[in-house]
Short mmCIF file of C-alpha atoms in Angstrom, two decimals:
data_model
loop_
_atom_site.label_atom_id
_atom_site.label_comp_id
_atom_site.label_asym_id
_atom_site.label_seq_id
_atom_site.Cartn_x
_atom_site.Cartn_y
_atom_site.Cartn_z
CA ILE A 1014 0.00 0.00 0.00
CA GLN A 1015 2.85 2.40 0.80
CA GLU A 1016 4.26 1.97 -2.70
CA LEU A 1017 0.85 2.65 -4.22
CA LEU A 1018 0.49 5.83 -2.16
CA ARG A 1019 3.97 6.95 -3.19
CA VAL A 1020 3.08 6.52 -6.85
CA MET A 1021 -0.19 8.38 -6.33
CA ARG A 1022 1.73 11.36 -4.91
CA THR A 1023 3.74 11.79 -8.11
CA ILE A 1024 1.47 14.49 -9.51
CA ASP A 1025 1.67 16.43 -6.22
CA ASP A 1026 5.42 16.07 -6.06
CA ARG A 1027 5.75 17.37 -9.60
CA ILE A 1028 3.18 20.17 -9.33
CA VAL A 1029 5.61 22.94 -10.34
CA HIS A 1030 6.56 20.97 -13.44
CA GLU A 1031 2.90 20.22 -14.17
CA LEU A 1032 1.98 23.90 -13.87
CA ASN A 1033 4.90 24.97 -16.05
CA THR A 1034 3.84 22.55 -18.78
CA THR A 1035 0.14 23.41 -18.40
CA ILE A 1036 0.37 27.17 -18.69
CA PRO A 1037 1.53 28.07 -22.21
CA THR A 1038 4.47 30.35 -22.86
CA ALA A 1039 4.02 33.41 -25.08
CA SER A 1040 5.00 31.43 -28.18
CA PHE A 1041 2.29 28.81 -27.56
CA VAL A 1042 -0.56 31.04 -26.38
CA GLY A 1043 -2.61 30.62 -29.55
CA LYS A 1044 -1.99 26.88 -29.82
CA VAL A 1045 -3.07 25.79 -26.34
CA ASP A 1046 -6.30 26.51 -24.46
CA PRO A 1047 -4.98 27.33 -20.98
CA GLY A 1048 -8.43 27.15 -19.41
CA GLN A 1049 -9.04 23.64 -20.66
CA THR A 1050 -5.51 22.53 -19.82
CA CYS A 1051 -5.79 23.90 -16.27
CA LYS A 1052 -9.19 22.25 -15.90
CA GLN A 1053 -7.68 18.89 -16.91
CA LEU A 1054 -4.83 19.36 -14.41
CA TYR A 1055 -7.34 20.24 -11.68
CA GLU A 1056 -9.46 17.17 -12.46
CA SER A 1057 -6.34 15.00 -12.45
CA LEU A 1058 -5.33 16.37 -9.04
CA MET A 1059 -8.80 15.87 -7.60
CA ASP A 1060 -8.98 12.29 -8.90
CA ALA A 1061 -5.56 11.52 -7.41
CA HIS A 1062 -6.56 13.03 -4.04
CA THR A 1063 -9.88 11.18 -3.98
CA ASN A 1064 -8.23 7.85 -4.76
CA ARG A 1065 -5.47 8.42 -2.22
CA GLU A 1066 -7.99 9.36 0.48
CA ARG A 1067 -10.02 6.21 -0.24
CA ILE A 1068 -6.93 4.01 0.04
CA ILE A 1069 -5.78 5.68 3.26
CA LYS A 1070 -9.22 5.31 4.86
CA ASN A 1071 -9.36 1.66 3.80
CA CYS A 1072 -5.93 1.05 5.31
CA ILE A 1073 -6.97 2.71 8.57
CA ALA A 1074 -10.14 0.59 8.72
CA GLN A 1075 -8.23 -2.64 8.12
CA THR A 1076 -5.54 -1.83 10.65
CA SER A 1077 -8.14 -0.75 13.21
CA SER A 1078 -9.88 -4.10 12.75
CA VAL A 1079 -6.58 -5.91 13.39
CA VAL A 1080 -6.02 -3.80 16.52
CA LYS A 1081 -9.50 -4.67 17.80
CA THR A 1082 -8.84 -8.38 17.27
CA LEU A 1083 -5.44 -8.19 18.95
CA ARG A 1084 -6.94 -6.33 21.93
CA GLU A 1085 -9.50 -9.07 22.35
CA GLU A 1086 -6.77 -11.72 22.21
CA ARG A 1087 -4.66 -9.69 24.64
CA GLU A 1088 -7.47 -9.68 27.21
CA LYS A 1089 -7.46 -13.49 27.11
CA ALA A 1090 -3.67 -13.88 27.25
CA GLN A 1091 -2.25 -10.96 29.21
CA ASP A 1092 1.13 -12.62 29.71
CA ASP A 1093 1.80 -13.02 25.96
CA VAL A 1094 4.64 -10.58 25.28
CA ALA A 1095 4.73 -11.32 21.53
CA LEU A 1096 1.03 -10.51 21.28
CA LEU A 1097 1.57 -7.24 23.14
CA LYS A 1098 4.39 -6.28 20.76
CA GLN A 1099 2.20 -7.05 17.75
CA LEU A 1100 -0.64 -5.01 19.23
CA ARG A 1101 1.64 -2.02 19.83
CA LYS A 1102 3.03 -2.31 16.31
CA GLU A 1103 -0.45 -2.25 14.79
CA GLN A 1104 -1.52 0.63 17.05
CA THR A 1105 1.47 2.61 15.82
CA LYS A 1106 0.37 2.04 12.22
CA VAL A 1107 -3.02 3.56 12.92
#
């Protein structure tokens, strides 16, 4: 999931480049519709943000479910050090 999120951030990380290639220079003003190009960039950014938010929320939900399960197991076996370490690790993820 982390790799997927990193890839999804590419457009944000390259925003200056994206803006520089979206807004036409004086020599290309008549050849490119800056309004349409900016609209496409905006839609691309919004799609990327929406998808990234969905993935992050899904990851939080899954990890929270694991934490809940581990807490329940921990209540039954309070002396299990390995279980406690796993629980703490998952809690840190959230």
